Coordinates of N, CA and C in Angstrom, one line a residue:
M231 N -95.7 107.0 34.8 CA -96.1 106.1 35.9 C -97.7 106.3 36.0
P232 N -98.4 105.1 36.1 CA -99.9 105.2 36.3 C -100.2 106.1 37.6
A233 N -101.4 106.7 37.6 CA -101.8 107.5 38.7 C -101.9 106.7 40.0
T234 N -102.4 105.4 39.9 CA -102.5 104.6 41.1 C -101.2 104.3 41.7
D235 N -100.2 104.0 40.8 CA -98.9 103.7 41.3 C -98.3 104.9 42.0
R236 N -98.5 106.1 41.4 CA -98.1 107.4 42.1 C -98.7 107.6 43.5
V237 N -100.0 107.4 43.6 CA -100.7 107.5 44.8 C -100.1 106.5 45.8
T238 N -99.9 105.2 45.4 CA -99.4 104.2 46.3 C -98.0 104.5 46.7
G239 N -97.2 104.9 45.8 CA -95.8 105.3 46.2 C -95.7 106.5 47.0
G240 N -96.6 107.5 46.8 CA -96.6 108.7 47.7 C -97.1 108.3 49.1
L241 N -98.1 107.5 49.2 CA -98.5 107.1 50.5 C -97.5 106.3 51.3
A242 N -96.8 105.4 50.6 CA -95.8 104.6 51.2 C -94.7 105.4 51.8
V243 N -94.2 106.4 51.0 CA -93.1 107.3 51.5 C -93.7 108.2 52.6
A244 N -94.9 108.7 52.4 CA -95.4 109.6 53.5 C -95.7 108.9 54.8
A245 N -95.9 107.5 54.6 CA -96.2 106.7 55.9 C -94.8 106.4 56.6
L246 N -93.7 106.6 56.0 CA -92.4 106.1 56.6 C -92.1 106.8 57.9
P247 N -92.4 108.2 58.1 CA -92.2 108.7 59.4 C -93.0 108.1 60.5
A248 N -94.3 107.7 60.2 CA -95.1 107.0 61.3 C -94.5 105.7 61.6
F249 N -94.2 104.8 60.6 CA -93.7 103.5 60.8 C -92.3 103.6 61.6
A250 N -91.5 104.6 61.2 CA -90.2 104.7 61.9 C -90.4 105.1 63.3
A251 N -91.3 106.0 63.6 CA -91.5 106.5 65.0 C -92.1 105.3 65.8
A252 N -93.0 104.5 65.2 CA -93.6 103.4 65.9 C -92.6 102.4 66.3
A253 N -91.7 102.1 65.3 CA -90.6 101.1 65.6 C -89.6 101.6 66.6
L254 N -89.2 102.8 66.5 CA -88.3 103.4 67.5 C -88.9 103.5 68.8
Y255 N -90.1 103.9 69.0 CA -90.8 103.9 70.3 C -90.9 102.5 70.9
A256 N -91.3 101.6 70.1 CA -91.4 100.2 70.6 C -90.0 99.7 71.0
W257 N -89.0 99.9 70.3 CA -87.6 99.5 70.6 C -87.2 100.2 71.9
T258 N -87.4 101.5 72.1 CA -87.0 102.2 73.3 C -87.8 101.7 74.5
A259 N -89.1 101.6 74.3 CA -89.9 101.2 75.5 C -89.5 99.7 75.9
W260 N -89.2 98.9 75.0 CA -88.7 97.5 75.3 C -87.4 97.6 76.0
C261 N -86.5 98.4 75.5 CA -85.1 98.5 76.2 C -85.3 99.1 77.6
F262 N -86.1 100.0 77.8 CA -86.3 100.7 79.1 C -87.1 99.8 80.1
G263 N -88.1 99.0 79.6 CA -89.0 98.3 80.5 C -89.0 96.8 80.6
S264 N -88.4 96.2 79.6 CA -88.5 94.7 79.6 C -87.4 94.1 80.5
P265 N -87.7 93.1 81.2 CA -86.7 92.3 82.0 C -85.7 91.7 81.1
A266 N -86.1 91.4 79.8 CA -85.2 90.7 78.9 C -84.5 91.7 77.9
A267 N -84.5 93.0 78.3 CA -83.9 94.1 77.4 C -82.4 93.8 77.2
P268 N -81.9 94.3 76.1 CA -80.5 94.1 75.8 C -79.6 95.0 76.6
P269 N -78.3 94.7 76.6 CA -77.4 95.6 77.3 C -77.5 97.1 76.7
D270 N -77.1 98.0 77.6 CA -77.2 99.5 77.1 C -76.5 99.8 75.8
A271 N -75.3 99.1 75.6 CA -74.7 99.4 74.3 C -75.4 98.9 73.1
V272 N -76.0 97.7 73.2 CA -76.9 97.2 72.1 C -78.1 98.0 71.9
A273 N -78.7 98.5 73.1 CA -79.9 99.4 73.0 C -79.6 100.7 72.2
V274 N -78.5 101.3 72.5 CA -78.1 102.6 71.9 C -77.8 102.3 70.4
V275 N -77.1 101.3 70.1 CA -76.7 101.0 68.7 C -78.0 100.6 67.9
G276 N -78.9 99.8 68.5 CA -80.1 99.5 67.8 C -81.0 100.7 67.5
G277 N -81.1 101.6 68.5 CA -81.9 102.8 68.3 C -81.2 103.7 67.2
A278 N -79.9 103.8 67.2 CA -79.2 104.6 66.2 C -79.4 104.1 64.8
V279 N -79.4 102.8 64.7 CA -79.5 102.1 63.4 C -81.0 102.5 62.9
L280 N -81.9 102.3 63.8 CA -83.3 102.6 63.3 C -83.4 104.1 62.9
L281 N -83.0 105.0 63.7 CA -83.0 106.4 63.4 C -82.4 106.7 62.1
L282 N -81.1 106.3 62.0 CA -80.3 106.7 60.8 C -80.8 106.0 59.6
G283 N -81.2 104.8 59.7 CA -81.8 104.0 58.6 C -83.1 104.7 58.1
A284 N -83.9 105.1 59.0 CA -85.2 105.8 58.6 C -84.9 107.1 57.8
C285 N -84.0 107.9 58.4 CA -83.6 109.2 57.8 C -82.9 109.0 56.4
S286 N -82.0 108.0 56.3 CA -81.4 107.7 55.0 C -82.3 107.3 54.0
G287 N -83.3 106.4 54.4 CA -84.3 105.9 53.5 C -85.2 107.0 53.0
Y288 N -85.6 107.9 53.9 CA -86.4 109.0 53.6 C -85.8 109.9 52.6
F289 N -84.5 110.3 52.8 CA -83.8 111.1 51.9 C -83.6 110.6 50.6
A290 N -83.3 109.2 50.5 CA -83.1 108.6 49.2 C -84.5 108.5 48.4
L291 N -85.5 108.2 49.1 CA -86.8 108.1 48.4 C -87.4 109.5 48.0
V292 N -87.2 110.5 48.8 CA -87.8 111.8 48.5 C -86.9 112.7 47.7
G293 N -85.6 112.7 48.0 CA -84.6 113.4 47.2 C -84.7 114.9 47.3
G294 N -83.6 115.6 46.8 CA -83.6 117.0 46.7 C -83.6 117.7 48.0
S295 N -84.0 119.0 47.9 CA -84.0 119.8 49.2 C -85.2 119.4 50.1
G296 N -86.3 118.9 49.5 CA -87.3 118.4 50.3 C -86.9 117.2 51.1
G297 N -86.2 116.3 50.4 CA -85.7 115.2 51.1 C -84.8 115.5 52.3
F298 N -83.9 116.6 52.1 CA -83.0 116.9 53.2 C -83.8 117.5 54.3
F299 N -84.7 118.5 54.0 CA -85.4 119.1 55.2 C -86.3 118.1 55.8
G300 N -87.0 117.3 55.0 CA -87.9 116.3 55.5 C -87.1 115.3 56.5
A301 N -85.9 114.9 56.0 CA -85.2 114.0 56.8 C -84.7 114.7 58.1
L302 N -84.4 115.9 58.1 CA -84.0 116.7 59.3 C -85.2 116.8 60.2
L303 N -86.4 117.0 59.7 CA -87.6 117.0 60.6 C -87.9 115.7 61.1
L304 N -87.7 114.7 60.3 CA -87.8 113.3 60.7 C -86.9 112.9 61.8
S305 N -85.7 113.3 61.8 CA -84.7 112.9 62.8 C -85.1 113.7 64.1
L306 N -85.5 114.9 64.0 CA -85.9 115.6 65.3 C -87.1 115.0 65.9
G307 N -88.1 114.6 65.0 CA -89.3 114.0 65.5 C -88.9 112.6 66.1
L308 N -88.0 111.9 65.6 CA -87.6 110.6 66.2 C -86.9 110.7 67.5
L309 N -86.1 111.8 67.6 CA -85.4 112.0 68.9 C -86.4 112.4 70.0
L310 N -87.4 113.2 69.6 CA -88.5 113.5 70.6 C -89.3 112.3 70.9
T311 N -89.4 111.3 69.9 CA -90.1 110.1 70.2 C -89.4 109.3 71.3
V312 N -88.1 109.3 71.2 CA -87.3 108.6 72.3 C -87.4 109.3 73.6
T313 N -87.5 110.6 73.6 CA -87.7 111.4 74.8 C -89.0 111.0 75.4
A314 N -90.1 111.0 74.6 CA -91.4 110.7 75.1 C -91.4 109.3 75.7
A315 N -90.7 108.4 75.0 CA -90.7 106.9 75.6 C -89.9 107.0 76.9
D316 N -88.9 107.7 77.0 CA -88.1 107.8 78.3 C -89.0 108.4 79.4
Q317 N -89.7 109.4 79.1 CA -90.6 110.0 80.1 C -91.8 109.2 80.5
A318 N -92.2 108.3 79.5 CA -93.4 107.5 79.8 C -92.9 106.2 80.5
A319 N -91.6 105.9 80.5 CA -91.1 104.7 81.1 C -91.4 104.7 82.6
S320 N -91.6 103.5 83.1 CA -91.9 103.2 84.6 C -90.7 103.5 85.4
R321 N -90.9 104.3 86.5 CA -89.9 104.5 87.5 C -90.6 104.1 88.8
P322 N -90.6 102.8 89.1 CA -91.5 102.3 90.2 C -91.0 102.6 91.6
A323 N -89.8 102.9 91.8 CA -89.3 103.2 93.1 C -89.3 104.7 93.4
V324 N -89.6 105.0 94.6 CA -89.6 106.5 95.1 C -88.9 106.5 96.5
A325 N -88.1 107.6 96.5 CA -87.3 107.8 97.7 C -87.3 109.4 98.1
D326 N -87.3 109.7 99.3 CA -87.1 111.0 99.8 C -85.7 111.2 100.2
C327 N -85.1 112.1 99.3 CA -83.7 112.3 99.4 C -83.3 113.7 99.9
A328 N -82.3 113.8 100.7 CA -81.7 115.2 101.1 C -80.9 115.7 100.0
V329 N -81.0 117.0 99.7 CA -80.1 117.7 98.8 C -78.8 118.2 99.5
R330 N -77.7 117.5 99.1 CA -76.5 117.8 99.7 C -75.8 119.1 99.1
E331 N -76.0 119.3 97.9 CA -75.4 120.4 97.1 C -76.2 120.6 95.8
V332 N -76.2 121.9 95.4 CA -76.8 122.2 94.1 C -75.8 122.9 93.2
E333 N -75.5 122.3 92.1 CA -74.5 122.9 91.1 C -75.3 123.4 89.9
T334 N -75.0 124.6 89.4 CA -75.6 125.1 88.2 C -74.6 125.1 87.1
K335 N -75.0 125.0 85.8 CA -74.2 125.1 84.7 C -75.0 125.8 83.6
A336 N -74.5 126.8 83.0 CA -75.2 127.5 81.9 C -74.8 126.8 80.6
E337 N -75.8 126.4 79.8 CA -75.5 125.8 78.4 C -75.9 126.9 77.4
H338 N -74.8 127.4 76.7 CA -74.9 128.5 75.8 C -75.2 127.9 74.4
S339 N -76.0 128.7 73.6 CA -76.2 128.3 72.2 C -75.5 129.4 71.3
A340 N -74.9 128.9 70.3 CA -74.1 129.9 69.4 C -75.0 130.2 68.2
G341 N -74.7 131.5 67.7 CA -75.4 131.9 66.5 C -76.6 132.7 66.8
E342 N -76.9 133.6 65.8 CA -78.0 134.5 65.8 C -79.3 133.7 65.7
G343 N -80.3 134.1 66.5 CA -81.6 133.4 66.5 C -81.6 132.0 67.2
S344 N -80.5 131.7 67.9 CA -80.4 130.4 68.6 C -81.2 130.5 69.9
P345 N -81.5 129.3 70.5 CA -82.3 129.4 71.8 C -81.5 130.2 72.8
P346 N -82.2 130.7 73.9 CA -81.5 131.4 74.9 C -80.8 130.5 75.7
T347 N -79.8 131.0 76.6 CA -79.0 130.3 77.4 C -79.8 129.4 78.4
R348 N -79.5 128.2 78.6 CA -80.3 127.3 79.5 C -79.5 126.9 80.7
T349 N -80.1 127.0 81.8 CA -79.4 126.6 83.1 C -79.8 125.2 83.5
V350 N -78.8 124.4 83.7 CA -79.0 123.0 84.2 C -78.6 123.0 85.7
Y351 N -79.6 122.4 86.5 CA -79.4 122.3 87.9 C -79.0 120.8 88.2
R352 N -77.9 120.6 88.8 CA -77.4 119.3 89.2 C -77.5 119.2 90.7
L353 N -78.4 118.3 91.2 CA -78.6 118.2 92.6 C -77.9 116.9 93.1
L354 N -76.9 117.1 94.0 CA -76.2 116.0 94.6 C -77.1 115.5 95.8
L355 N -77.4 114.2 95.8 CA -78.4 113.7 96.8 C -77.8 112.7 97.8
D356 N -78.4 112.7 99.0 CA -78.2 111.6 99.9 C -79.5 110.9 100.1
C357 N -79.6 109.7 99.4 CA -80.8 108.9 99.4 C -80.6 107.7 100.4
P358 N -81.7 107.1 100.9 CA -81.6 106.0 101.9 C -80.7 104.9 101.5
D359 N -80.8 104.4 100.2 CA -80.0 103.3 99.8 C -78.8 103.8 98.9
G360 N -78.5 105.0 98.9 CA -77.3 105.5 98.2 C -77.6 105.8 96.7
Y361 N -78.8 105.4 96.2 CA -79.1 105.6 94.8 C -80.5 106.2 94.7
P362 N -80.8 107.2 93.9 CA -79.8 107.9 93.0 C -78.9 108.9 93.8
A363 N -77.8 109.1 93.2 CA -76.8 110.0 93.8 C -76.9 111.5 93.4
E364 N -77.5 111.6 92.2 CA -77.7 112.9 91.7 C -79.0 113.0 90.8
L365 N -79.4 114.2 90.6 CA -80.6 114.5 89.8 C -80.3 115.7 88.9
K366 N -80.6 115.7 87.6 CA -80.4 116.9 86.8 C -81.8 117.4 86.4
E367 N -81.9 118.7 86.5 CA -83.2 119.4 86.1 C -82.9 120.6 85.3
G368 N -84.0 121.1 84.6 CA -83.9 122.3 83.9 C -84.4 123.5 84.7
R369 N -84.7 123.3 85.9 CA -85.2 124.4 86.7 C -84.8 124.0 88.2
A370 N -84.9 125.0 89.0 CA -84.5 124.9 90.5 C -85.7 124.2 91.1
V371 N -85.5 122.9 91.5 CA -86.7 122.2 92.1 C -86.4 122.0 93.7
A372 N -85.2 122.3 94.1 CA -84.9 122.3 95.6 C -83.6 123.0 95.9
G373 N -83.4 123.4 97.1 CA -82.1 124.0 97.4 C -81.4 123.1 98.4
K374 N -80.2 123.5 98.7 CA -79.3 122.8 99.6 C -80.0 122.6 101.0
G375 N -80.0 121.4 101.5 CA -80.6 121.1 102.8 C -82.1 120.7 102.6
D376 N -82.7 120.9 101.5 CA -84.1 120.5 101.3 C -84.2 119.0 101.0
T377 N -85.4 118.5 101.1 CA -85.7 117.1 100.8 C -86.5 117.1 99.5
V378 N -86.2 116.2 98.6 CA -86.9 116.1 97.3 C -87.3 114.7 97.2
R379 N -88.5 114.5 96.7 CA -89.0 113.1 96.4 C -88.6 112.7 95.0
V380 N -87.9 111.6 94.8 CA -87.4 111.2 93.5 C -87.9 109.9 93.2
A381 N -88.4 109.8 91.9 CA -88.8 108.6 91.3 C -87.7 108.0 90.5
F382 N -87.4 106.7 90.6 CA -86.3 106.1 89.8 C -86.5 104.6 89.5
D383 N -85.7 104.2 88.6 CA -85.7 102.7 88.2 C -84.6 102.0 89.0
P384 N -85.0 101.0 89.9 CA -83.9 100.4 90.6 C -82.9 99.6 89.7
R385 N -83.3 99.3 88.5 CA -82.4 98.7 87.5 C -81.4 99.7 86.9
R386 N -81.7 100.9 87.1 CA -80.9 102.0 86.7 C -80.8 102.1 85.1
R387 N -81.8 101.7 84.4 CA -81.9 101.9 83.0 C -82.3 103.3 82.6
I388 N -83.1 103.9 83.4 CA -83.7 105.3 83.1 C -83.2 106.3 84.2
S389 N -83.0 107.5 83.7 CA -82.5 108.5 84.6 C -83.6 108.9 85.6
P390 N -83.2 109.1 86.9 CA -84.2 109.5 87.9 C -84.8 110.9 87.6
E391 N -85.9 111.2 88.2 CA -86.6 112.5 88.0 C -87.4 112.8 89.3
V392 N -87.8 114.0 89.4 CA -88.7 114.4 90.5 C -90.0 113.7 90.3
A393 N -90.4 113.1 91.5 CA -91.7 112.2 91.4 C -92.9 113.0 91.0
G394 N -93.6 112.5 90.0 CA -94.9 113.0 89.6 C -94.8 114.3 88.7
R395 N -93.6 114.7 88.3 CA -93.5 115.9 87.5 C -93.5 115.7 86.0
T396 N -92.8 114.8 85.5 CA -92.6 114.6 84.1 C -93.7 113.8 83.4
T397 N -94.2 114.3 82.3 CA -95.2 113.5 81.5 C -94.6 113.6 80.1
P398 N -95.0 112.5 79.3 CA -94.5 112.4 77.9 C -95.3 113.3 76.9
W399 N -96.3 114.0 77.3 CA -97.2 114.7 76.4 C -96.6 115.8 75.6
T400 N -95.7 116.6 76.2 CA -95.1 117.7 75.5 C -94.2 117.2 74.4
A401 N -93.3 116.3 74.8 CA -92.4 115.7 73.8 C -93.1 114.9 72.7
G402 N -94.2 114.2 73.1 CA -95.0 113.5 72.2 C -95.7 114.3 71.2
L403 N -96.3 115.4 71.6 CA -97.0 116.3 70.7 C -96.0 117.0 69.8
W404 N -94.9 117.4 70.2 CA -93.9 118.0 69.3 C -93.4 117.0 68.3
A405 N -93.2 115.7 68.8 CA -92.8 114.6 67.8 C -93.8 114.5 66.8
L406 N -95.1 114.4 67.2 CA -96.2 114.2 66.2 C -96.2 115.4 65.2
A407 N -96.0 116.6 65.6 CA -96.0 117.8 64.7 C -94.9 117.7 63.7
L408 N -93.7 117.3 64.2 CA -92.5 117.2 63.2 C -92.7 116.1 62.3
L409 N -93.2 114.9 62.8 CA -93.4 113.8 62.0 C -94.4 114.1 60.9
A410 N -95.5 114.8 61.2 CA -96.4 115.2 60.3 C -96.0 116.1 59.2
L411 N -95.1 117.1 59.6 CA -94.5 117.9 58.6 C -93.6 117.1 57.6
S412 N -92.8 116.2 58.2 CA -92.0 115.3 57.4 C -92.8 114.5 56.4
A413 N -94.0 113.9 56.9 CA -94.8 113.2 56.0 C -95.4 114.0 54.9
T414 N -95.8 115.3 55.3 CA -96.4 116.2 54.3 C -95.4 116.5 53.2
I415 N -94.1 116.7 53.6 CA -93.1 117.0 52.5 C -93.0 115.8 51.6
A416 N -93.0 114.6 52.2 CA -92.8 113.4 51.4 C -94.0 113.3 50.4
W417 N -95.2 113.5 50.9 CA -96.4 113.5 50.0 C -96.4 114.5 48.9
L418 N -96.0 115.8 49.2 CA -96.0 116.8 48.2 C -94.9 116.4 47.2
K419 N -93.8 115.8 47.5 CA -92.7 115.5 46.6 C -93.0 114.2 45.8
R420 N -93.7 113.2 46.5 CA -93.8 111.9 45.9 C -95.2 111.5 45.5
G421 N -96.2 112.3 46.0 CA -97.6 112.0 45.7 C -98.0 112.3 44.2
P422 N -99.3 112.1 43.9 CA -99.7 112.3 42.5 C -99.4 113.6 41.9
S423 N -99.3 114.7 42.7 CA -99.1 116.0 42.1 C -97.6 116.4 42.1
G424 N -96.8 115.5 42.8 CA -95.3 115.9 43.0 C -94.6 115.6 41.7
R425 N -93.2 115.9 41.7 CA -92.4 115.8 40.6 C -91.6 114.5 40.5
N426 N -91.2 114.0 41.7 CA -90.3 112.8 41.8 C -91.0 111.6 41.7
H427 N -91.5 111.2 40.6 CA -92.2 110.0 40.3 C -91.4 108.8 39.7
D428 N -90.1 109.2 39.4 CA -89.3 108.2 38.7 C -88.4 107.5 39.7

């Protein structure tokens, strides 16, 4: 294969993670924010098709162990892209809600070297209009009898959160790092110095 074709092919495969992330972010943002967004089931299926299609295409184009690990990194990067889109989505309504009860649940990870046990806090709320009725957080943001300020989407497409607390930057930066690793693997396997040129 000519060197120019190798470079072009390598660039095309290496660019796949960026194109997939842009498409999935646009789809997720549209589903969360547009008045003409599709029903929830269609939104989930559409997102799943984009994610699985991108990972399958990446694995088929790159191949071998590099294709497997690159597709795994790509899938994690795309999931974090969805998380960033969720955290960036508009929650235009705000309410001061009384915390009726706080429930905790420990989420254990199995296996050696797995992440430590994580505690999820479920706050049962009394809000002025009855919604939201609950809030889930990864840390204790309020106790029973306290008042918490909650930002939410009146159309109920996005989960509520503590007002002013969540930003998309952490998820977005992790997504960029994983997508860059996936693109690097694709370039090393398919670029001008890689082996998989046929």
